[in-house]
Tab-separated table of C-alpha atoms in Angstrom:
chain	number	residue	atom	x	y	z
A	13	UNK	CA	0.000	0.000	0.000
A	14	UNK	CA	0.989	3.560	-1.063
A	15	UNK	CA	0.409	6.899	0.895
A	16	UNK	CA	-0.780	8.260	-2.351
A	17	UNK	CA	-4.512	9.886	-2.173
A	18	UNK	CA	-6.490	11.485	-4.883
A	19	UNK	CA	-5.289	14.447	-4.456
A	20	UNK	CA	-1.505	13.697	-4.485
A	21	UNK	CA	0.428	15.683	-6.152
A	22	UNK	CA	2.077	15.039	-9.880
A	23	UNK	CA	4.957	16.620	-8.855
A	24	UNK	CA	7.590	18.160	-6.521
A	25	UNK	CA	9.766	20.891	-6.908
A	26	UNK	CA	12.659	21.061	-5.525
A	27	UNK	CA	15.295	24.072	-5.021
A	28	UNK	CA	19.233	22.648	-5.999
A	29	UNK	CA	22.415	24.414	-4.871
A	30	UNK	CA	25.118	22.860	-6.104
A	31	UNK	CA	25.476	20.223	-9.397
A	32	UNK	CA	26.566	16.176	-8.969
A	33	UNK	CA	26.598	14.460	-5.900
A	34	UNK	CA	27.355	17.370	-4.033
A	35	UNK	CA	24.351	19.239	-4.911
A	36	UNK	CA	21.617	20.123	-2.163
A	37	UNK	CA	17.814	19.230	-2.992
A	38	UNK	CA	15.443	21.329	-0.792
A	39	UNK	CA	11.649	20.808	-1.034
A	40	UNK	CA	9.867	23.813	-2.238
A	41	UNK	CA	6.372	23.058	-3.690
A	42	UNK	CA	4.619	20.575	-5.314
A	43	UNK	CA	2.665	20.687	-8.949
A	44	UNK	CA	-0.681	19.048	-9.531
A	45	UNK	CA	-1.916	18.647	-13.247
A	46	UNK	CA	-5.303	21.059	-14.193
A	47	UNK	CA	-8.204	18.813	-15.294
A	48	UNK	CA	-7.714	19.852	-19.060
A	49	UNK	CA	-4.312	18.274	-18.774
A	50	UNK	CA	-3.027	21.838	-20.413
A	51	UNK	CA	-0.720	22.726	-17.805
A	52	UNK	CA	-0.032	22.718	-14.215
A	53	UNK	CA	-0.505	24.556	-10.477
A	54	UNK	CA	2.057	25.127	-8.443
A	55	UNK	CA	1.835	25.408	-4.545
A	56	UNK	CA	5.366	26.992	-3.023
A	57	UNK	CA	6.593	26.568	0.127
A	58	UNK	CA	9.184	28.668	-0.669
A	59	UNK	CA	10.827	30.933	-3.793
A	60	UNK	CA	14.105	30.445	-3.900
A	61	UNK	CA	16.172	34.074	-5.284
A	62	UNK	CA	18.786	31.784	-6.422
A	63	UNK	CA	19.829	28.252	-7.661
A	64	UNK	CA	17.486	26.198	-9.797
A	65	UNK	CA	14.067	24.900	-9.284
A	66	UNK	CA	13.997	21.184	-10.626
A	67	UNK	CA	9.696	19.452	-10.748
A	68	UNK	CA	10.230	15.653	-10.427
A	69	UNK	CA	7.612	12.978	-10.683
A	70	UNK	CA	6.122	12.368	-7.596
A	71	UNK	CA	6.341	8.682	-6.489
A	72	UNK	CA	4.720	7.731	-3.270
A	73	UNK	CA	6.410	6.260	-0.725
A	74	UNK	CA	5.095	2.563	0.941
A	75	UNK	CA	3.248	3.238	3.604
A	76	UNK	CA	5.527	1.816	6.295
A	77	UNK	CA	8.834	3.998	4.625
A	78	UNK	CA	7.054	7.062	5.126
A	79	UNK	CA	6.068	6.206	9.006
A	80	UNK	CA	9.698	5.561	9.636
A	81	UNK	CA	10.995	8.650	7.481
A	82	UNK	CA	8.579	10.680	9.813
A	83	UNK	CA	9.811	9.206	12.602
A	84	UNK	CA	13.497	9.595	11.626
A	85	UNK	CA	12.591	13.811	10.864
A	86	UNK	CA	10.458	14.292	14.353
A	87	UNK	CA	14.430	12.695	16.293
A	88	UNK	CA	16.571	15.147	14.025
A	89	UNK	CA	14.590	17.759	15.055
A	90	UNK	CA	14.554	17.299	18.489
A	91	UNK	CA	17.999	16.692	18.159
A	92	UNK	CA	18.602	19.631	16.390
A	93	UNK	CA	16.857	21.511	19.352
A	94	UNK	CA	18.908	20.234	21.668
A	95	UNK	CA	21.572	21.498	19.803
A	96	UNK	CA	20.733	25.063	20.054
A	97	UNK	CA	19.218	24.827	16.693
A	98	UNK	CA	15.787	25.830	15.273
């Protein structure tokens, strides 16, 4: 079983800094197709003033890898707090 729900989005967009293996993907937004399949809207997060924006098919996780990918983001944050971070 998949996460995805009707109203899943086609796809993500993503801010990159940086080219190869080095680069850094942030998630900005994600794009869902109109119902006249003529183009797209976008919801941002965030507009980046610099580096790319790259959309990417968005391919639903299993249900139990997102659980544990939540899971794994709620203990990095705390951590992070911990940390003196925000």
């Amino acid at each position: 079983m998949t996460t995805e729900s009707p109203n899943s989005p086609a796809f993500m967009l993503y801010r990159v800094d940086g080219n190869g293996p080095e680069a850094r993907w942030t998630r900005i937004g994600a794009a869902w197709a109109n119902k006249d399949r003529k183009g797209f809207n976008l919801l941002c997060d965030a507009v980046p003033l610099q580096g790319r924006i790259v959309m990417r098919a968005y391919t639903p996780k299993p249900k139990a890898q997102a659980e544990a990918d939540t899971d794994a983001d709620s203990k990095a944050a705390a951590s992070a707090r911990k940390a003196g971070g925000r």
